[in-house]
Amino acid sequence: MLVPVIEAAIEQLQKEFLDDGQIEASRAVMGLDTALVDDGTYFVVEEDGRVAGCGGWSRRATLYGGDHSAGRDAALLVPGRDPAKVRAMYTHPDFARRGVGRLILSLGEAAAAAEGFTTLELMATLSGEPLYRSAGFVAVERVSEEVGGVTVPLVRMRKPVVVAG
Protein backbone atom coordinates (compact mmCIF):
# COMPACT_ATOMS: atom_id res chain seq x y z
CA MET A 1 0.00 0.00 0.00
CA LEU A 2 2.86 2.46 0.80
CA VAL A 3 5.46 1.24 -1.69
CA PRO A 4 3.61 2.60 -4.78
CA VAL A 5 3.32 6.03 -3.10
CA ILE A 6 7.01 6.03 -2.21
CA GLU A 7 8.03 4.90 -5.71
CA ALA A 8 5.85 7.56 -7.39
CA ALA A 9 7.20 10.28 -5.11
CA ILE A 10 10.82 9.30 -5.77
CA GLU A 11 10.28 9.00 -9.52
CA GLN A 12 8.14 12.06 -10.19
CA LEU A 13 8.69 14.70 -7.51
CA GLN A 14 12.48 14.80 -7.87
CA LYS A 15 12.46 15.46 -11.65
CA GLU A 16 12.80 19.24 -11.19
CA PHE A 17 15.87 18.76 -9.00
CA LEU A 18 17.78 15.64 -10.09
CA ASP A 19 18.69 13.97 -13.35
CA ASP A 20 17.53 10.42 -14.15
CA GLY A 21 20.75 8.85 -12.83
CA GLN A 22 20.50 10.72 -9.54
CA ILE A 23 16.84 9.74 -9.15
CA GLU A 24 17.73 6.09 -9.68
CA ALA A 25 20.67 6.35 -7.26
CA SER A 26 18.48 8.04 -4.66
CA ARG A 27 16.47 4.82 -4.33
CA ALA A 28 19.47 3.38 -2.45
CA VAL A 29 19.24 6.09 0.23
CA MET A 30 15.46 6.50 0.38
CA GLY A 31 12.58 4.22 1.28
CA LEU A 32 10.32 3.04 4.04
CA ASP A 33 11.84 2.38 7.44
CA THR A 34 9.53 -0.17 9.07
CA ALA A 35 11.09 0.59 12.47
CA LEU A 36 8.95 3.76 12.42
CA VAL A 37 5.84 1.67 11.84
CA ASP A 38 6.86 -0.74 14.62
CA ASP A 39 7.52 2.20 16.97
CA GLY A 40 4.10 3.73 16.21
CA THR A 41 5.63 6.98 14.94
CA TYR A 42 4.61 6.71 11.27
CA PHE A 43 1.54 8.39 9.82
CA VAL A 44 -0.48 7.65 6.70
CA VAL A 45 -2.81 10.27 5.21
CA GLU A 46 -5.65 9.02 3.03
CA GLU A 47 -8.09 10.89 0.84
CA ASP A 48 -11.05 9.20 -0.83
CA GLY A 49 -9.61 5.77 -0.07
CA ARG A 50 -6.20 6.56 -1.58
CA VAL A 51 -2.91 7.01 0.25
CA ALA A 52 -2.03 10.67 -0.26
CA GLY A 53 1.17 10.57 1.74
CA CYS A 54 3.12 9.04 4.58
CA GLY A 55 5.91 9.98 6.91
CA GLY A 56 6.84 10.22 10.51
CA TRP A 57 9.39 10.84 13.17
CA SER A 58 11.75 8.72 15.20
CA ARG A 59 13.17 8.58 18.68
CA ARG A 60 16.06 6.53 17.25
CA ALA A 61 19.45 7.75 16.00
CA THR A 62 19.14 6.84 12.30
CA LEU A 63 18.80 10.11 10.38
CA TYR A 64 17.63 8.80 7.00
CA GLY A 65 17.29 5.77 4.79
CA GLY A 66 15.00 2.81 4.37
CA ASP A 67 15.14 -0.75 5.62
CA HIS A 68 17.71 -1.57 2.94
CA SER A 69 20.08 1.32 3.78
CA ALA A 70 23.46 0.80 5.43
CA GLY A 71 24.56 2.62 8.57
CA ARG A 72 21.33 2.36 10.54
CA ASP A 73 21.46 3.03 14.27
CA ALA A 74 18.55 1.91 16.48
CA ALA A 75 19.95 3.60 19.61
CA LEU A 76 17.29 5.57 21.47
CA LEU A 77 17.70 9.34 21.57
CA VAL A 78 17.49 11.36 24.78
CA PRO A 79 14.56 13.82 24.77
CA GLY A 80 15.67 17.37 25.58
CA ARG A 81 19.24 16.60 24.52
CA ASP A 82 19.07 14.89 21.12
CA PRO A 83 16.89 16.01 18.22
CA ALA A 84 14.04 13.72 17.19
CA LYS A 85 14.38 12.64 13.56
CA VAL A 86 11.77 13.38 10.88
CA ARG A 87 11.87 10.37 8.58
CA ALA A 88 10.57 8.74 5.43
CA MET A 89 8.32 11.56 4.20
CA TYR A 90 6.57 10.86 0.89
CA THR A 91 3.61 12.47 -0.85
CA HIS A 92 1.95 10.89 -3.86
CA PRO A 93 2.40 13.29 -6.80
CA ASP A 94 -1.40 13.53 -7.26
CA PHE A 95 -1.57 15.11 -3.80
CA ALA A 96 1.58 17.26 -3.88
CA ARG A 97 1.31 20.84 -2.62
CA ARG A 98 -2.04 20.23 -0.96
CA GLY A 99 -0.93 20.22 2.69
CA VAL A 100 -0.26 16.50 3.12
CA GLY A 101 3.40 16.88 4.00
CA ARG A 102 2.72 19.81 6.32
CA LEU A 103 0.01 17.78 8.11
CA ILE A 104 2.40 14.87 8.65
CA LEU A 105 5.11 17.23 9.89
CA SER A 106 2.72 18.82 12.39
CA LEU A 107 1.57 15.42 13.70
CA GLY A 108 5.16 14.28 14.13
CA GLU A 109 6.23 17.51 15.81
CA ALA A 110 3.35 17.33 18.30
CA ALA A 111 4.13 13.68 19.10
CA ALA A 112 7.86 14.38 19.54
CA ALA A 113 7.06 17.37 21.78
CA ALA A 114 4.78 15.16 23.89
CA GLU A 115 7.79 12.89 24.53
CA GLY A 116 9.98 15.83 25.58
CA PHE A 117 11.95 16.46 22.39
CA THR A 118 12.83 20.12 21.84
CA THR A 119 14.45 19.92 18.40
CA LEU A 120 13.67 18.14 15.14
CA GLU A 121 16.28 17.12 12.57
CA LEU A 122 15.98 15.60 9.11
CA MET A 123 17.90 14.89 5.95
CA ALA A 124 16.07 16.50 3.05
CA THR A 125 16.14 15.73 -0.61
CA LEU A 126 16.31 18.82 -2.81
CA SER A 127 12.65 18.27 -3.71
CA GLY A 128 11.66 18.20 -0.03
CA GLU A 129 13.74 21.19 1.04
CA PRO A 130 11.12 23.85 0.10
CA LEU A 131 8.46 22.15 2.26
CA TYR A 132 10.78 21.88 5.23
CA ARG A 133 11.93 25.51 4.89
CA SER A 134 8.31 26.64 4.83
CA ALA A 135 7.72 24.62 8.02
CA GLY A 136 10.55 26.41 9.84
CA PHE A 137 13.48 24.07 9.23
CA VAL A 138 16.88 25.64 8.55
CA ALA A 139 19.67 24.06 6.51
CA VAL A 140 22.66 23.28 8.69
CA GLU A 141 24.73 21.19 6.26
CA ARG A 142 24.73 20.31 2.58
CA VAL A 143 26.06 16.83 1.92
CA SER A 144 26.01 14.23 -0.80
CA GLU A 145 25.69 10.49 -0.86
CA GLU A 146 27.72 8.61 -3.48
CA VAL A 147 25.86 5.67 -4.99
CA GLY A 148 27.60 3.72 -7.74
CA GLY A 149 29.57 6.79 -8.79
CA VAL A 150 26.49 9.02 -8.83
CA THR A 151 26.19 11.94 -6.42
CA VAL A 152 22.86 12.43 -4.66
CA PRO A 153 22.67 15.86 -2.96
CA LEU A 154 21.03 16.05 0.49
CA VAL A 155 20.44 18.78 3.07
CA ARG A 156 20.58 18.26 6.85
CA MET A 157 17.98 20.55 8.43
CA ARG A 158 16.84 21.39 11.98
CA LYS A 159 14.19 23.34 13.80
CA PRO A 160 13.13 23.91 17.38
CA VAL A 161 9.96 22.10 18.36
CA VAL A 162 7.00 24.44 18.57
CA VAL A 163 4.53 23.41 21.24
CA ALA A 164 0.96 24.40 20.37
CA GLY A 165 -1.13 25.86 23.12
PDB file of C-alpha atoms in Angstrom:
ATOM      1  CA  MET A   1       0.000   0.000   0.000  1.00  0.00           C
ATOM      2  CA  LEU A   2       2.856   2.459   0.803  1.00  0.00           C
ATOM      3  CA  VAL A   3       5.462   1.241  -1.694  1.00  0.00           C
ATOM      4  CA  PRO A   4       3.614   2.601  -4.775  1.00  0.00           C
ATOM      5  CA  VAL A   5       3.319   6.027  -3.102  1.00  0.00           C
ATOM      6  CA  ILE A   6       7.006   6.028  -2.211  1.00  0.00           C
ATOM      7  CA  GLU A   7       8.027   4.902  -5.712  1.00  0.00           C
ATOM      8  CA  ALA A   8       5.847   7.558  -7.393  1.00  0.00           C
ATOM      9  CA  ALA A   9       7.198  10.279  -5.107  1.00  0.00           C
ATOM     10  CA  ILE A  10      10.819   9.304  -5.769  1.00  0.00           C
ATOM     11  CA  GLU A  11      10.279   8.997  -9.516  1.00  0.00           C
ATOM     12  CA  GLN A  12       8.140  12.059 -10.186  1.00  0.00           C
ATOM     13  CA  LEU A  13       8.689  14.700  -7.512  1.00  0.00           C
ATOM     14  CA  GLN A  14      12.476  14.804  -7.873  1.00  0.00           C
ATOM     15  CA  LYS A  15      12.462  15.458 -11.646  1.00  0.00           C
ATOM     16  CA  GLU A  16      12.796  19.239 -11.185  1.00  0.00           C
ATOM     17  CA  PHE A  17      15.869  18.762  -8.998  1.00  0.00           C
ATOM     18  CA  LEU A  18      17.777  15.642 -10.090  1.00  0.00           C
ATOM     19  CA  ASP A  19      18.693  13.971 -13.349  1.00  0.00           C
ATOM     20  CA  ASP A  20      17.527  10.423 -14.146  1.00  0.00           C
ATOM     21  CA  GLY A  21      20.749   8.846 -12.834  1.00  0.00           C
ATOM     22  CA  GLN A  22      20.497  10.719  -9.543  1.00  0.00           C
ATOM     23  CA  ILE A  23      16.842   9.741  -9.155  1.00  0.00           C
ATOM     24  CA  GLU A  24      17.730   6.086  -9.679  1.00  0.00           C
ATOM     25  CA  ALA A  25      20.671   6.347  -7.263  1.00  0.00           C
ATOM     26  CA  SER A  26      18.476   8.040  -4.655  1.00  0.00           C
ATOM     27  CA  ARG A  27      16.468   4.823  -4.327  1.00  0.00           C
ATOM     28  CA  ALA A  28      19.474   3.385  -2.454  1.00  0.00           C
ATOM     29  CA  VAL A  29      19.235   6.091   0.226  1.00  0.00           C
ATOM     30  CA  MET A  30      15.455   6.500   0.382  1.00  0.00           C
ATOM     31  CA  GLY A  31      12.580   4.219   1.278  1.00  0.00           C
ATOM     32  CA  LEU A  32      10.317   3.037   4.038  1.00  0.00           C
ATOM     33  CA  ASP A  33      11.841   2.377   7.441  1.00  0.00           C
ATOM     34  CA  THR A  34       9.530  -0.169   9.072  1.00  0.00           C
ATOM     35  CA  ALA A  35      11.088   0.590  12.474  1.00  0.00           C
ATOM     36  CA  LEU A  36       8.952   3.755  12.418  1.00  0.00           C
ATOM     37  CA  VAL A  37       5.840   1.665  11.838  1.00  0.00           C
ATOM     38  CA  ASP A  38       6.856  -0.741  14.616  1.00  0.00           C
ATOM     39  CA  ASP A  39       7.521   2.201  16.967  1.00  0.00           C
ATOM     40  CA  GLY A  40       4.098   3.734  16.210  1.00  0.00           C
ATOM     41  CA  THR A  41       5.633   6.980  14.940  1.00  0.00           C
ATOM     42  CA  TYR A  42       4.615   6.706  11.268  1.00  0.00           C
ATOM     43  CA  PHE A  43       1.543   8.391   9.820  1.00  0.00           C
ATOM     44  CA  VAL A  44      -0.481   7.652   6.698  1.00  0.00           C
ATOM     45  CA  VAL A  45      -2.808  10.267   5.206  1.00  0.00           C
ATOM     46  CA  GLU A  46      -5.649   9.018   3.034  1.00  0.00           C
ATOM     47  CA  GLU A  47      -8.092  10.892   0.843  1.00  0.00           C
ATOM     48  CA  ASP A  48     -11.053   9.202  -0.828  1.00  0.00           C
ATOM     49  CA  GLY A  49      -9.610   5.767  -0.066  1.00  0.00           C
ATOM     50  CA  ARG A  50      -6.200   6.565  -1.585  1.00  0.00           C
ATOM     51  CA  VAL A  51      -2.912   7.013   0.247  1.00  0.00           C
ATOM     52  CA  ALA A  52      -2.027  10.672  -0.259  1.00  0.00           C
ATOM     53  CA  GLY A  53       1.173  10.565   1.739  1.00  0.00           C
ATOM     54  CA  CYS A  54       3.120   9.043   4.585  1.00  0.00           C
ATOM     55  CA  GLY A  55       5.905   9.982   6.911  1.00  0.00           C
ATOM     56  CA  GLY A  56       6.839  10.219  10.514  1.00  0.00           C
ATOM     57  CA  TRP A  57       9.392  10.836  13.168  1.00  0.00           C
ATOM     58  CA  SER A  58      11.754   8.725  15.200  1.00  0.00           C
ATOM     59  CA  ARG A  59      13.168   8.582  18.677  1.00  0.00           C
ATOM     60  CA  ARG A  60      16.063   6.531  17.245  1.00  0.00           C
ATOM     61  CA  ALA A  61      19.455   7.745  16.000  1.00  0.00           C
ATOM     62  CA  THR A  62      19.135   6.839  12.298  1.00  0.00           C
ATOM     63  CA  LEU A  63      18.801  10.106  10.381  1.00  0.00           C
ATOM     64  CA  TYR A  64      17.627   8.795   7.005  1.00  0.00           C
ATOM     65  CA  GLY A  65      17.290   5.767   4.786  1.00  0.00           C
ATOM     66  CA  GLY A  66      15.003   2.811   4.371  1.00  0.00           C
ATOM     67  CA  ASP A  67      15.137  -0.745   5.622  1.00  0.00           C
ATOM     68  CA  HIS A  68      17.713  -1.567   2.936  1.00  0.00           C
ATOM     69  CA  SER A  69      20.084   1.324   3.784  1.00  0.00           C
ATOM     70  CA  ALA A  70      23.458   0.801   5.432  1.00  0.00           C
ATOM     71  CA  GLY A  71      24.559   2.616   8.574  1.00  0.00           C
ATOM     72  CA  ARG A  72      21.328   2.356  10.540  1.00  0.00           C
ATOM     73  CA  ASP A  73      21.458   3.030  14.272  1.00  0.00           C
ATOM     74  CA  ALA A  74      18.549   1.906  16.477  1.00  0.00           C
ATOM     75  CA  ALA A  75      19.945   3.599  19.607  1.00  0.00           C
ATOM     76  CA  LEU A  76      17.290   5.572  21.468  1.00  0.00           C
ATOM     77  CA  LEU A  77      17.695   9.340  21.567  1.00  0.00           C
ATOM     78  CA  VAL A  78      17.495  11.365  24.775  1.00  0.00           C
ATOM     79  CA  PRO A  79      14.564  13.822  24.766  1.00  0.00           C
ATOM     80  CA  GLY A  80      15.670  17.368  25.580  1.00  0.00           C
ATOM     81  CA  ARG A  81      19.242  16.598  24.523  1.00  0.00           C
ATOM     82  CA  ASP A  82      19.065  14.890  21.124  1.00  0.00           C
ATOM     83  CA  PRO A  83      16.894  16.010  18.223  1.00  0.00           C
ATOM     84  CA  ALA A  84      14.040  13.716  17.194  1.00  0.00           C
ATOM     85  CA  LYS A  85      14.382  12.642  13.562  1.00  0.00           C
ATOM     86  CA  VAL A  86      11.774  13.382  10.881  1.00  0.00           C
ATOM     87  CA  ARG A  87      11.869  10.368   8.582  1.00  0.00           C
ATOM     88  CA  ALA A  88      10.572   8.736   5.429  1.00  0.00           C
ATOM     89  CA  MET A  89       8.325  11.563   4.204  1.00  0.00           C
ATOM     90  CA  TYR A  90       6.568  10.863   0.892  1.00  0.00           C
ATOM     91  CA  THR A  91       3.606  12.472  -0.854  1.00  0.00           C
ATOM     92  CA  HIS A  92       1.948  10.886  -3.862  1.00  0.00           C
ATOM     93  CA  PRO A  93       2.399  13.289  -6.803  1.00  0.00           C
ATOM     94  CA  ASP A  94      -1.397  13.527  -7.265  1.00  0.00           C
ATOM     95  CA  PHE A  95      -1.574  15.115  -3.798  1.00  0.00           C
ATOM     96  CA  ALA A  96       1.582  17.262  -3.880  1.00  0.00           C
ATOM     97  CA  ARG A  97       1.312  20.840  -2.620  1.00  0.00           C
ATOM     98  CA  ARG A  98      -2.042  20.227  -0.955  1.00  0.00           C
ATOM     99  CA  GLY A  99      -0.927  20.221   2.690  1.00  0.00           C
ATOM    100  CA  VAL A 100      -0.264  16.502   3.116  1.00  0.00           C
ATOM    101  CA  GLY A 101       3.404  16.880   4.005  1.00  0.00           C
ATOM    102  CA  ARG A 102       2.717  19.813   6.317  1.00  0.00           C
ATOM    103  CA  LEU A 103       0.013  17.782   8.112  1.00  0.00           C
ATOM    104  CA  ILE A 104       2.398  14.870   8.650  1.00  0.00           C
ATOM    105  CA  LEU A 105       5.112  17.229   9.893  1.00  0.00           C
ATOM    106  CA  SER A 106       2.719  18.816  12.386  1.00  0.00           C
ATOM    107  CA  LEU A 107       1.571  15.423  13.699  1.00  0.00           C
ATOM    108  CA  GLY A 108       5.157  14.280  14.134  1.00  0.00           C
ATOM    109  CA  GLU A 109       6.226  17.512  15.807  1.00  0.00           C
ATOM    110  CA  ALA A 110       3.353  17.325  18.304  1.00  0.00           C
ATOM    111  CA  ALA A 111       4.133  13.678  19.097  1.00  0.00           C
ATOM    112  CA  ALA A 112       7.862  14.382  19.535  1.00  0.00           C
ATOM    113  CA  ALA A 113       7.063  17.368  21.778  1.00  0.00           C
ATOM    114  CA  ALA A 114       4.780  15.163  23.894  1.00  0.00           C
ATOM    115  CA  GLU A 115       7.787  12.892  24.531  1.00  0.00           C
ATOM    116  CA  GLY A 116       9.978  15.830  25.576  1.00  0.00           C
ATOM    117  CA  PHE A 117      11.954  16.464  22.387  1.00  0.00           C
ATOM    118  CA  THR A 118      12.826  20.123  21.836  1.00  0.00           C
ATOM    119  CA  THR A 119      14.453  19.925  18.396  1.00  0.00           C
ATOM    120  CA  LEU A 120      13.673  18.141  15.136  1.00  0.00           C
ATOM    121  CA  GLU A 121      16.276  17.124  12.574  1.00  0.00           C
ATOM    122  CA  LEU A 122      15.982  15.602   9.106  1.00  0.00           C
ATOM    123  CA  MET A 123      17.905  14.893   5.947  1.00  0.00           C
ATOM    124  CA  ALA A 124      16.067  16.503   3.052  1.00  0.00           C
ATOM    125  CA  THR A 125      16.144  15.734  -0.613  1.00  0.00           C
ATOM    126  CA  LEU A 126      16.309  18.819  -2.808  1.00  0.00           C
ATOM    127  CA  SER A 127      12.647  18.274  -3.711  1.00  0.00           C
ATOM    128  CA  GLY A 128      11.658  18.204  -0.029  1.00  0.00           C
ATOM    129  CA  GLU A 129      13.741  21.187   1.043  1.00  0.00           C
ATOM    130  CA  PRO A 130      11.116  23.855   0.098  1.00  0.00           C
ATOM    131  CA  LEU A 131       8.457  22.146   2.258  1.00  0.00           C
ATOM    132  CA  TYR A 132      10.776  21.881   5.226  1.00  0.00           C
ATOM    133  CA  ARG A 133      11.932  25.505   4.886  1.00  0.00           C
ATOM    134  CA  SER A 134       8.305  26.644   4.830  1.00  0.00           C
ATOM    135  CA  ALA A 135       7.716  24.623   8.018  1.00  0.00           C
ATOM    136  CA  GLY A 136      10.547  26.413   9.843  1.00  0.00           C
ATOM    137  CA  PHE A 137      13.478  24.072   9.232  1.00  0.00           C
ATOM    138  CA  VAL A 138      16.881  25.638   8.554  1.00  0.00           C
ATOM    139  CA  ALA A 139      19.666  24.063   6.507  1.00  0.00           C
ATOM    140  CA  VAL A 140      22.662  23.277   8.691  1.00  0.00           C
ATOM    141  CA  GLU A 141      24.727  21.195   6.264  1.00  0.00           C
ATOM    142  CA  ARG A 142      24.732  20.314   2.581  1.00  0.00           C
ATOM    143  CA  VAL A 143      26.062  16.826   1.922  1.00  0.00           C
ATOM    144  CA  SER A 144      26.007  14.229  -0.800  1.00  0.00           C
ATOM    145  CA  GLU A 145      25.695  10.486  -0.865  1.00  0.00           C
ATOM    146  CA  GLU A 146      27.718   8.607  -3.482  1.00  0.00           C
ATOM    147  CA  VAL A 147      25.860   5.665  -4.993  1.00  0.00           C
ATOM    148  CA  GLY A 148      27.604   3.718  -7.736  1.00  0.00           C
ATOM    149  CA  GLY A 149      29.567   6.791  -8.792  1.00  0.00           C
ATOM    150  CA  VAL A 150      26.488   9.025  -8.830  1.00  0.00           C
ATOM    151  CA  THR A 151      26.189  11.943  -6.423  1.00  0.00           C
ATOM    152  CA  VAL A 152      22.855  12.432  -4.660  1.00  0.00           C
ATOM    153  CA  PRO A 153      22.673  15.857  -2.956  1.00  0.00           C
ATOM    154  CA  LEU A 154      21.034  16.049   0.486  1.00  0.00           C
ATOM    155  CA  VAL A 155      20.442  18.779   3.072  1.00  0.00           C
ATOM    156  CA  ARG A 156      20.580  18.258   6.852  1.00  0.00           C
ATOM    157  CA  MET A 157      17.981  20.551   8.429  1.00  0.00           C
ATOM    158  CA  ARG A 158      16.838  21.391  11.979  1.00  0.00           C
ATOM    159  CA  LYS A 159      14.186  23.339  13.798  1.00  0.00           C
ATOM    160  CA  PRO A 160      13.128  23.914  17.379  1.00  0.00           C
ATOM    161  CA  VAL A 161       9.955  22.097  18.361  1.00  0.00           C
ATOM    162  CA  VAL A 162       6.999  24.441  18.574  1.00  0.00           C
ATOM    163  CA  VAL A 163       4.534  23.411  21.241  1.00  0.00           C
ATOM    164  CA  ALA A 164       0.963  24.399  20.370  1.00  0.00           C
ATOM    165  CA  GLY A 165      -1.127  25.863  23.119  1.00  0.00           C
TER     166      GLY A 165
END
